[in-house]
Coordinates of C-alpha atoms in Angstrom, one line a residue:
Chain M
X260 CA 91.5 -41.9 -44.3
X261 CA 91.0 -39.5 -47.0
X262 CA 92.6 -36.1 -47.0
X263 CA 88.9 -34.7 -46.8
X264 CA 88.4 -36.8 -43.5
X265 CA 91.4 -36.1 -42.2
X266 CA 91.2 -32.1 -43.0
X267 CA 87.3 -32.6 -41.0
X268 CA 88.8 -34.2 -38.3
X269 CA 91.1 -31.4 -37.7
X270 CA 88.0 -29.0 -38.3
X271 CA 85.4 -30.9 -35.6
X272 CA 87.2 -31.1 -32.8
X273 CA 85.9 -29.3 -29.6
X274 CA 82.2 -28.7 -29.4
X275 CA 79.9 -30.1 -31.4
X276 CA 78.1 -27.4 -33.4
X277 CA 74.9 -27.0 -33.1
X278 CA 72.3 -27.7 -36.2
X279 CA 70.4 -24.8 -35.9
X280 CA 73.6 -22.6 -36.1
X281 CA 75.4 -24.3 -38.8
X282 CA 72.4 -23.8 -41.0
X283 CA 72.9 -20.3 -40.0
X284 CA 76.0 -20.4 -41.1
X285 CA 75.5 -22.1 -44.0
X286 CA 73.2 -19.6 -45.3
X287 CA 75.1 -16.8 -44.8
X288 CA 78.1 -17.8 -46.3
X289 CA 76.0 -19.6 -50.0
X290 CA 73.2 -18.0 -49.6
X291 CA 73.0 -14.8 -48.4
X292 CA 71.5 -12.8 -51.3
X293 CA 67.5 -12.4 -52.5
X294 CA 66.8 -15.2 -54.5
X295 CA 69.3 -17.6 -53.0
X296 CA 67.8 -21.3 -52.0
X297 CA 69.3 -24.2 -50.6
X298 CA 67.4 -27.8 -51.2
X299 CA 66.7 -29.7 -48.4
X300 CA 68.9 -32.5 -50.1
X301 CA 71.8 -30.1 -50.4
X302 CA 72.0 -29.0 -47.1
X303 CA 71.8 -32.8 -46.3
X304 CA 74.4 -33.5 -48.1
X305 CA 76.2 -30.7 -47.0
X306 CA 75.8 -31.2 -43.5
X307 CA 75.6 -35.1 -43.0
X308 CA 79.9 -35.2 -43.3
X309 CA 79.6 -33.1 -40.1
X310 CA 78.3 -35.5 -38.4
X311 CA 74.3 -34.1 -38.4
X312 CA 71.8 -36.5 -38.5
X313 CA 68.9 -36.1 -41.1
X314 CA 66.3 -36.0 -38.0
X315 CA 68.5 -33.0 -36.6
X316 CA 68.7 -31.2 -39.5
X317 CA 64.8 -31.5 -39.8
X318 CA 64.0 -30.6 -36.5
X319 CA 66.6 -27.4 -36.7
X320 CA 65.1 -26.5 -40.2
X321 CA 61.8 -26.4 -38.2
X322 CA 63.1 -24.1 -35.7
X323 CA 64.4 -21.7 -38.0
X324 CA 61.4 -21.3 -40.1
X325 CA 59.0 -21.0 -36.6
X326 CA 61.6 -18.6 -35.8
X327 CA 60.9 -16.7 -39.0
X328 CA 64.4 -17.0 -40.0
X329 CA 63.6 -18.9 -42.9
X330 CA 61.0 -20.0 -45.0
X331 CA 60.6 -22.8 -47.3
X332 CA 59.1 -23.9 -50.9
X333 CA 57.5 -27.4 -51.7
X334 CA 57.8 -28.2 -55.2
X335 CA 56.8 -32.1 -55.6
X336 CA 58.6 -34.4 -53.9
X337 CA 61.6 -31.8 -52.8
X338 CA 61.7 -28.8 -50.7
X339 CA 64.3 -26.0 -51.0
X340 CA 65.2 -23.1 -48.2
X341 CA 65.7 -19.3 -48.5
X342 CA 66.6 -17.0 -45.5
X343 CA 63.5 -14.6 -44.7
X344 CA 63.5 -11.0 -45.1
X345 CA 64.6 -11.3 -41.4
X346 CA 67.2 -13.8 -42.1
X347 CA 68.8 -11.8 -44.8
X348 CA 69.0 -9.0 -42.7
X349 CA 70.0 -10.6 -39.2
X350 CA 72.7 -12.5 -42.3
X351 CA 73.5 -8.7 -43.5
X352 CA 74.5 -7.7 -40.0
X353 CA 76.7 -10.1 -38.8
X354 CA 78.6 -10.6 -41.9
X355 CA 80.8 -7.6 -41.7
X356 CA 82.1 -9.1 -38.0
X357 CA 82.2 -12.4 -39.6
X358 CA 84.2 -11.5 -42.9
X359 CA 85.8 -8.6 -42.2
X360 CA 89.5 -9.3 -42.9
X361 CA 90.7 -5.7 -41.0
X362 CA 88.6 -3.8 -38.4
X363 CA 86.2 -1.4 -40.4
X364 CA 86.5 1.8 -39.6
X365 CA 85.6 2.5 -36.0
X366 CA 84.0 5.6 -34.2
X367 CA 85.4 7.3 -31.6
X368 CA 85.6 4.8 -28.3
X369 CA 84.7 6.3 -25.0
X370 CA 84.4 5.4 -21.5
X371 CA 81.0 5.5 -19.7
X372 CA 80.9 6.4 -16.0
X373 CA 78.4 5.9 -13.7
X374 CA 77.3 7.9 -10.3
X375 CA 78.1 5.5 -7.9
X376 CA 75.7 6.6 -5.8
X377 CA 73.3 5.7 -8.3
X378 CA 73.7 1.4 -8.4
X379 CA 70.2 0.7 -8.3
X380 CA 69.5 3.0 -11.4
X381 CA 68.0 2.3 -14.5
X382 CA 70.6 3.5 -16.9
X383 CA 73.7 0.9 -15.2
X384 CA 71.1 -2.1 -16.0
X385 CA 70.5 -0.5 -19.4
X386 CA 74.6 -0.6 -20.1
X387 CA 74.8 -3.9 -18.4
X388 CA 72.1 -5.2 -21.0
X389 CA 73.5 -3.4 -24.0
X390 CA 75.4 -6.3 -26.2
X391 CA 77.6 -3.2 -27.7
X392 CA 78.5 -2.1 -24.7
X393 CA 81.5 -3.6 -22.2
X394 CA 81.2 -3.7 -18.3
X395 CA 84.7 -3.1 -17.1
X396 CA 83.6 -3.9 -13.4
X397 CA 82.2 -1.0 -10.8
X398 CA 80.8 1.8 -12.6
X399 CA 82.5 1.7 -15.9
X400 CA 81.9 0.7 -19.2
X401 CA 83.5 0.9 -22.9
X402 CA 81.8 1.4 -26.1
X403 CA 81.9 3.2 -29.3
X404 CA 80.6 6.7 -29.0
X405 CA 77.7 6.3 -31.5
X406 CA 76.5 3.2 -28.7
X407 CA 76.3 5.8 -25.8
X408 CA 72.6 6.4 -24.5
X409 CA 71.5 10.0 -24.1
X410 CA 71.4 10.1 -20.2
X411 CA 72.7 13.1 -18.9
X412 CA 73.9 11.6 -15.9
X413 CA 76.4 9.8 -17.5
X414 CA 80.3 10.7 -17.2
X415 CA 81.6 10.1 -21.1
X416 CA 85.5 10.2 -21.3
X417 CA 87.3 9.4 -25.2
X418 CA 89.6 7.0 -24.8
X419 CA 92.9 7.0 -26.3
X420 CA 92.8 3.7 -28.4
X421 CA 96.8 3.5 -29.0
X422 CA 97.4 1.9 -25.2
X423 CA 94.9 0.4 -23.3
X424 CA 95.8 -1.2 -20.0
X425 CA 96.1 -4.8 -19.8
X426 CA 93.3 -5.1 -17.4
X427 CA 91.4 -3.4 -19.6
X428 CA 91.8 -6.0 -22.6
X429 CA 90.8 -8.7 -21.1
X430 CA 87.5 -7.5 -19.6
X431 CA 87.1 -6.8 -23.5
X432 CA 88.3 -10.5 -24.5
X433 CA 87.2 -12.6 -21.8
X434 CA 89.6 -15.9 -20.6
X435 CA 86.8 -17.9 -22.5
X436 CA 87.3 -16.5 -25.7
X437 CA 91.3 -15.9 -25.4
X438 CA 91.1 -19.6 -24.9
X439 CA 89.1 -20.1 -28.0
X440 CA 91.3 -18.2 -30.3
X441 CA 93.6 -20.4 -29.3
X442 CA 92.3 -23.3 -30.1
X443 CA 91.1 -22.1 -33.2
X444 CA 94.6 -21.3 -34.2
X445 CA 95.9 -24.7 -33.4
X446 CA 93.2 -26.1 -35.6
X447 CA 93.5 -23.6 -38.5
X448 CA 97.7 -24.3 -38.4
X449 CA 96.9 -28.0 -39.0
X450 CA 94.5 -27.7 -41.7
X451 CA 96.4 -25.0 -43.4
X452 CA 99.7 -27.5 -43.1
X453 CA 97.3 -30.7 -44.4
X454 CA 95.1 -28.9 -46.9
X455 CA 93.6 -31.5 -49.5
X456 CA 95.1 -30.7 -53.1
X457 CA 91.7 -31.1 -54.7
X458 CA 88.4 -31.4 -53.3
X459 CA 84.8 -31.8 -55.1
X460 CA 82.4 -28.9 -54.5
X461 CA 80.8 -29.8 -52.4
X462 CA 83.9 -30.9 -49.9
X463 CA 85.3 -28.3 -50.5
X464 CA 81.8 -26.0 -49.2
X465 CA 82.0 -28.9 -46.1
X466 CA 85.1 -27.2 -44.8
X467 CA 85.1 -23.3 -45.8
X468 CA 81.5 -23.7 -43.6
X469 CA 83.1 -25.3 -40.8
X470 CA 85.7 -22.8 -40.7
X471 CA 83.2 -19.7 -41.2
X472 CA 81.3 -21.3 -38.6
X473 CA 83.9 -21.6 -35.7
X474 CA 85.5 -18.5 -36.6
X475 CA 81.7 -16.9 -36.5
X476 CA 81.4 -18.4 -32.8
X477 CA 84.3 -16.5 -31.2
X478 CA 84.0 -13.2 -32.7
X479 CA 80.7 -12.9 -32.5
X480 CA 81.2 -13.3 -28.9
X481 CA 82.8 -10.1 -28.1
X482 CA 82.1 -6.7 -29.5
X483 CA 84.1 -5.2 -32.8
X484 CA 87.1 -3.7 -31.4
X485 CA 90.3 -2.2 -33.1
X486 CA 93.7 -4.3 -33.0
X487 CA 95.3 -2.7 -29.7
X488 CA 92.2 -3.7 -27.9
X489 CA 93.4 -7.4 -27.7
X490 CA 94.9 -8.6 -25.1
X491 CA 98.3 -8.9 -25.5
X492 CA 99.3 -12.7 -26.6
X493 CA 95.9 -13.3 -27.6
X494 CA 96.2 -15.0 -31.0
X495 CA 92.9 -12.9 -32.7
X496 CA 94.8 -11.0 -35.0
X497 CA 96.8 -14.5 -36.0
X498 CA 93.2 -16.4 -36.2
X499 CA 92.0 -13.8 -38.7
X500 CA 94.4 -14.1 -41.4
X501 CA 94.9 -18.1 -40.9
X502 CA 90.9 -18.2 -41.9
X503 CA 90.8 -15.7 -44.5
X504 CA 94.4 -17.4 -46.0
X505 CA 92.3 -20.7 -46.0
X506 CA 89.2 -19.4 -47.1
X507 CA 90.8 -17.4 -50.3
X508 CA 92.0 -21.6 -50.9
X509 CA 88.7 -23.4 -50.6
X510 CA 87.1 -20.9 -52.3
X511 CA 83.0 -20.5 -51.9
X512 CA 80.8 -22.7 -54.8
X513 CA 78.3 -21.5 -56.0
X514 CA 75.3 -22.8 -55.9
X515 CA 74.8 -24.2 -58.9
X516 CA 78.3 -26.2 -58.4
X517 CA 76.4 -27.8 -55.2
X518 CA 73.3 -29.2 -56.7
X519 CA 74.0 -32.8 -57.5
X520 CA 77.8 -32.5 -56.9
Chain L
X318 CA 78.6 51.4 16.0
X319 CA 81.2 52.6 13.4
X320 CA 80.7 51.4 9.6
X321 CA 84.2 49.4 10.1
X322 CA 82.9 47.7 13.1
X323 CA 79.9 47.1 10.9
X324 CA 81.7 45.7 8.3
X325 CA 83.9 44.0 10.6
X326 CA 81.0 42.4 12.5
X327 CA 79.8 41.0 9.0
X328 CA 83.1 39.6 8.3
X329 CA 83.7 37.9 11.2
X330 CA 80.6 35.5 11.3
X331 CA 80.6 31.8 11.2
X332 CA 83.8 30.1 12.3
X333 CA 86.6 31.9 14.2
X334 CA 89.8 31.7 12.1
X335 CA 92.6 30.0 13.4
X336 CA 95.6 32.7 14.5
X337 CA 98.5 31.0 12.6
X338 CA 96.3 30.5 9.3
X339 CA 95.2 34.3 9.8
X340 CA 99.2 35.7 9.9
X341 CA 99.3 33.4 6.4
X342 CA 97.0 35.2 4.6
X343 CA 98.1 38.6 6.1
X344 CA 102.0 37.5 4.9
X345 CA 100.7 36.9 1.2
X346 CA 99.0 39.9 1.1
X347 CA 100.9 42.3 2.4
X348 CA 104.5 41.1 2.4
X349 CA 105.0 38.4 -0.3
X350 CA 108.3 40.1 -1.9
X351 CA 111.5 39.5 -0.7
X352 CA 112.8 42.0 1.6
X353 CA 108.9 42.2 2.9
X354 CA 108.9 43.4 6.6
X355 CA 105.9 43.1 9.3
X356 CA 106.8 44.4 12.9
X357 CA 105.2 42.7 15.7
X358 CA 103.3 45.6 16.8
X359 CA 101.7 46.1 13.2
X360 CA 100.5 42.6 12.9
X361 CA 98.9 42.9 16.4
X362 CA 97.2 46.1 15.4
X363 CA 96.3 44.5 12.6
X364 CA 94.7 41.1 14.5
X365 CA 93.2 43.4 17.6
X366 CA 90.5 44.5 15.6
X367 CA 89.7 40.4 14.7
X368 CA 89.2 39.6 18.1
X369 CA 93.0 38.0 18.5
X370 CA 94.5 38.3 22.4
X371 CA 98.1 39.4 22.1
X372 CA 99.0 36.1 23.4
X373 CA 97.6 33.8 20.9
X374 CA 99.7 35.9 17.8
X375 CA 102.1 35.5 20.0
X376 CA 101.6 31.2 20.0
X377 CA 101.1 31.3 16.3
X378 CA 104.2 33.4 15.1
X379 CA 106.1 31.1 17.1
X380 CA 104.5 27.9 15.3
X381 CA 105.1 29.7 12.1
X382 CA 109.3 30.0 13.1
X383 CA 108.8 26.6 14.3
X384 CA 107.1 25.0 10.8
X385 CA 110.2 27.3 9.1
X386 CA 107.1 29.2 7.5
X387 CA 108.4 32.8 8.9
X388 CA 111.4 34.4 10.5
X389 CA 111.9 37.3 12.7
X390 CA 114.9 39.8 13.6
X391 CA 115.2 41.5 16.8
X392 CA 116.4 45.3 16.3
X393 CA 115.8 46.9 20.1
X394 CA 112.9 46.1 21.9
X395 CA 111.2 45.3 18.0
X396 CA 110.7 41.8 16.5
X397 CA 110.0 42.2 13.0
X398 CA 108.5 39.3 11.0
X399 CA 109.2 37.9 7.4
X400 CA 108.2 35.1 5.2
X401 CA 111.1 32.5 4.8
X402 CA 111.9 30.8 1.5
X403 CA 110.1 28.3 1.9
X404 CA 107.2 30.7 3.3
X405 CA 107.8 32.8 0.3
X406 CA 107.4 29.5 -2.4
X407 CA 104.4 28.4 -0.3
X408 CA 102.4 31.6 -1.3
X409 CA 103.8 31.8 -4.4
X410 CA 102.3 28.7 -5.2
X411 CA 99.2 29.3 -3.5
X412 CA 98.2 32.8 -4.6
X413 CA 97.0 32.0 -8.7
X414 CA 94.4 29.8 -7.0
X415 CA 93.5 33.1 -4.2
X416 CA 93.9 35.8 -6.3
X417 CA 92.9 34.8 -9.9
X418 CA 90.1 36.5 -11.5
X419 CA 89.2 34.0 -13.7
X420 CA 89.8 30.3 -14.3
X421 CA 93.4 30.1 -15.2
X422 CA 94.7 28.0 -18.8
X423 CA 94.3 24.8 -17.3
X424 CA 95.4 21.8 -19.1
X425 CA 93.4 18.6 -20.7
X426 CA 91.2 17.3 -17.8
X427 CA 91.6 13.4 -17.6
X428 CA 89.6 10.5 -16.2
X429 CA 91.9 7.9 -14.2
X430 CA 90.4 4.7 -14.1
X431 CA 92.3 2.0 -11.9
X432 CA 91.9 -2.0 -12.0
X433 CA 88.7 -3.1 -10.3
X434 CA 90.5 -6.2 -9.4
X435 CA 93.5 -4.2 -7.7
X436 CA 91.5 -3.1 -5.3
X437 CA 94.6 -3.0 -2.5
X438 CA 96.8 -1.8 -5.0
X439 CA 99.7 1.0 -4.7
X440 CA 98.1 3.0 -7.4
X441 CA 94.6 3.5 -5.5
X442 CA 96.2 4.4 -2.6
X443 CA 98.9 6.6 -4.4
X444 CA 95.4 8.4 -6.1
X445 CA 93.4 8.9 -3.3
X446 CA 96.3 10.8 -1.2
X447 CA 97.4 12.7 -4.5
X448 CA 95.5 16.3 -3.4
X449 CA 95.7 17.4 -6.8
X450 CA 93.5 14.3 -8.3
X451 CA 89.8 14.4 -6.9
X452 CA 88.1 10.3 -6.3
X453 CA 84.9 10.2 -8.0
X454 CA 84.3 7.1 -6.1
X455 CA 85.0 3.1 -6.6
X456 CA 87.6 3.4 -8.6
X457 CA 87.6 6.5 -11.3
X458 CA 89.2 9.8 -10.4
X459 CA 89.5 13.5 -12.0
X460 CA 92.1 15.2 -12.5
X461 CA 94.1 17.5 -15.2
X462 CA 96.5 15.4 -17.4
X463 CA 99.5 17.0 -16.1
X464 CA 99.0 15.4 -13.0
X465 CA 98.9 11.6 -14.1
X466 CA 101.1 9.3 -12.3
X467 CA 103.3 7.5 -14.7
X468 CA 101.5 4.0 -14.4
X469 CA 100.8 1.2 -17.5
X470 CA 97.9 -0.1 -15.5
X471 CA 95.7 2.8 -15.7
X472 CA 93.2 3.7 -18.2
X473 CA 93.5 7.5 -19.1
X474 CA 90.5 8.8 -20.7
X475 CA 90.1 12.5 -22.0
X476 CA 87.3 14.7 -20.0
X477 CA 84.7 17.1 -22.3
X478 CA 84.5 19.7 -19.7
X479 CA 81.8 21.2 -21.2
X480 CA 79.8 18.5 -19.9
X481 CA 79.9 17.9 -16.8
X482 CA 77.2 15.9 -15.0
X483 CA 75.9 16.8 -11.6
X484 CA 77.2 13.9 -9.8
X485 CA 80.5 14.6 -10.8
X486 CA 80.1 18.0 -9.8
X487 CA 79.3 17.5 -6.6
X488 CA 81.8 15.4 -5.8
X489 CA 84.6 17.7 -7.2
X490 CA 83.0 20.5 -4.8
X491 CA 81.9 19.2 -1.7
X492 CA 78.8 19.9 0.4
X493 CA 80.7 21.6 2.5
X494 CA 82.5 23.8 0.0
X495 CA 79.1 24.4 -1.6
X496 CA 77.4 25.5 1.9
X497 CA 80.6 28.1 2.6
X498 CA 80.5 29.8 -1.0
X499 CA 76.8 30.4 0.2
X500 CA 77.1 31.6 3.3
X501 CA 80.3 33.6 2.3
X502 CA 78.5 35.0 -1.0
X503 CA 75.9 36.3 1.9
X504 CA 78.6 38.5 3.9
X505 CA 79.8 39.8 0.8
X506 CA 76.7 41.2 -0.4
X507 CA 76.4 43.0 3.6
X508 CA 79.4 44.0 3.0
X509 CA 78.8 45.7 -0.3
X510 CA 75.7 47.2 0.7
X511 CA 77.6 48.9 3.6
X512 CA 81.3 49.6 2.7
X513 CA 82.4 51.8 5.0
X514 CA 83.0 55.0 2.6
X515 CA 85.7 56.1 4.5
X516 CA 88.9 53.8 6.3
X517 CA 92.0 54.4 7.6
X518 CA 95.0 52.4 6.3
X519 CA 94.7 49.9 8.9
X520 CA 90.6 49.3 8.6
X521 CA 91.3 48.8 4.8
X522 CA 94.0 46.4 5.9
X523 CA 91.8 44.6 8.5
X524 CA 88.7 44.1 6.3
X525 CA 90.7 43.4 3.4
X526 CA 92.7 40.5 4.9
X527 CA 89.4 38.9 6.4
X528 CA 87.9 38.9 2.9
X529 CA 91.1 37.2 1.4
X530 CA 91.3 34.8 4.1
X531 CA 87.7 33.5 3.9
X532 CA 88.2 33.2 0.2
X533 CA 91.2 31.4 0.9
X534 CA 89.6 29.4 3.1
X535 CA 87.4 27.8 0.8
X536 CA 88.8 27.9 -2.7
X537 CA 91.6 25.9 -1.4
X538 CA 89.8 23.3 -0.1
X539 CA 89.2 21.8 -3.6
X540 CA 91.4 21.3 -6.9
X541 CA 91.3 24.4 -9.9
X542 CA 88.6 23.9 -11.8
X543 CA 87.4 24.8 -15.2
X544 CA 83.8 27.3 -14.1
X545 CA 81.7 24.1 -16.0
X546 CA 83.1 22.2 -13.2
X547 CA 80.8 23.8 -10.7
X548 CA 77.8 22.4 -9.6
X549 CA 74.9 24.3 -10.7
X550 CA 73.1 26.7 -8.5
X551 CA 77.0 27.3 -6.7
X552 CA 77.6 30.8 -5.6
X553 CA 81.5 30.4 -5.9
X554 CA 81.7 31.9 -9.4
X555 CA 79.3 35.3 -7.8
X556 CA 81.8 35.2 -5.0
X557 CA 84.3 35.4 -6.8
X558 CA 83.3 38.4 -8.4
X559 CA 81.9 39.9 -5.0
X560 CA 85.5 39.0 -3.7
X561 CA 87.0 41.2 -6.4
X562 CA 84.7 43.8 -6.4
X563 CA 85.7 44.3 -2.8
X564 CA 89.2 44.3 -2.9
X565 CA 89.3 46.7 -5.8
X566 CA 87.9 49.1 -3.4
X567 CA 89.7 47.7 -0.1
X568 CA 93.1 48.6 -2.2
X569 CA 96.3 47.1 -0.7
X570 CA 98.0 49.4 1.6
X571 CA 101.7 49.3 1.4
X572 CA 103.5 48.2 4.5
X573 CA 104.8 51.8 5.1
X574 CA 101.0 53.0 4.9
X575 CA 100.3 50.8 8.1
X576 CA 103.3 51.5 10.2
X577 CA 102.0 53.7 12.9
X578 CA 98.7 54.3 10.9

């Protein structure tokens, strides 16, 4: 087993991706400016040492483009992918979370109360709907400030940032993505102590996109919070600079060095 | 009917007040200073006029003695009547709240917010019997910071008391409270359209204590509050002021002024 293999292995375990997502992810971290385009043979050939079958890939390329994620060029016998105006800005948005090596600057966190009188009321299914906003349980909820809803009726409290309760954290991080972190790490240790000395291109785009991608799946799952906010033990901080340590190696191709390599 | 029967007459509507609670509030106005003195036969002179038999002062001074609230000195066939130490500290620690024109400094106002999942917990129970921290219901309570139990497991959040919504309001003054302020707000205004122009020592005295007792009454019954804390529409600020008004006509007689007045 080649180095390669072996450093995939280490990369594939757990779930299987899916197509649609790696694509995703596969945009955003070649092909994430205007102009960019990916051939339909490249991502192929990109995606085929995960394990994807070419009739997945089709049928996910499909669903992206009737999704208006992306959009697509026939010229002869080939056809090459660009992320919609859509794409690139869904891309835009995520990819602060996503490659972020420190928290950006945050606003000001606060603490949304609820009447409890009130549980039936349209502005606790409105926070319980809101992706930026946490349900702590009962009537309570954390966010950044500039997240809050203008609804009078709502208790807002600034939270001190420095100690949050441990209770608190893990309604933030939920067991699920704890758990994931973990894993990750475990994964991230290996590859980092097994890293192939060289790699072609195009290998070496195989694995930065797996990592990207797994690393993309947890974050992505919680909202951006700073540092203290983890639950203590939870290896998130740890994760972080195991990816960007192993990123900064396999460095991204461009995509020139992909075509044909 | 005399203007002071008048005046007392207004006074003395709504509930009757309880005899040992009554010789309280005469105590802290009259005689809070060490060395303060009130014979028997001036605090039933002073109670007559309320509508209190000679017996029941009688049953209340001795529950005072008993509760170590008051103490008493035979000289003759004369009991005289003082506040003990800890009858003293009692209205020390009572009289800001009673006699404060305005809103004393009060420190940074806090949300507690306790584990949802510790439902049973010490701390919950430990909140909802502290009588300086007010339950906002489930599990969030008010209070000022100074007042925080020292406990890792709860989430302290910082109050904008500007801002108060209504719910929160409304449970920081009860019906109850808001329903007295109203009706007592009423008798003041009677009472100020018809001060008696002219009273005797001991009329000035009688009035005087029943307006500091039914203030007493009722601002006691919930925590000090910043006046945004009130629930809009609440009288307690205007009675307040009425309260004031009053007593800066009713002037304090001195305990010399009432002996054989």
């Amino acid at each position: 087993m080649s180095s390669f293999d072996k450093a995939l292995e280490t990369l594939s375990r757990g779930d299987r991706p899916r197509v649609w997502s790696l694509v995703v992810t596969i945009f955003g971290d070649l092909a994430q400016n205007q102009g960019d385009e990916i051939s339909a043979q490249t991502l192929g050939r990109l995606t085929e040492p995960m394990g994807v079958k070419s009739e997945a890939l089709r049928v996910a390329l499909h669903r992206l483009r009737k999704d208006g994620w992306i959009d697509s060029t026939r010229i002869g016998r080939s056809r090459t992918y660009r992320l919609t105006e859509y794409g690139l800005e869904q891309s835009a948005l995520a990819t602060p979370r996503i490659y972020g090596r420190s928290n950006p600057h945050l606003s000001r966190w606060v603490l949304i109360t609820t009447d409890t009188a009130d549980v039936s009321g349209r502005s606790l299914n409105e926070l319980k709907n809101n992706r930026s906003i946490v349900h702590l349980g009962a009537n309570c909820f954390l966010t950044q400030e500039i997240n809050v809803p203008k609804d009078n009726g709502l208790l807002i409290t600034t939270l001190n940032t420095a100690s949050l309760p441990n209770w608190v954290r893990s309604q933030v991080i939920d067991p699920q993505a704890s758990t994931m972190y973990d894993e990750f790490q475990k994964q991230l240790a290996a590859l980092k102590a097994n890293l192939p000395a060289s790699l072609t291109d195009l290998e070496r785009a195989v694995l930065r996109t797996l990592v990207v991608h797994n690393w993309r799946r947890i974050v992505l799952r919680h909202i951006d919070i700073p540092d203290s906010f983890y639950p203590k033990n939870c290896t998130a901080t740890k994760c972080r600079s195991s990816v960007f340590e192993i990123l900064d190696v396999l460095k991204r191709p461009t995509l020139d060095d992909l075509v044909g390599a």
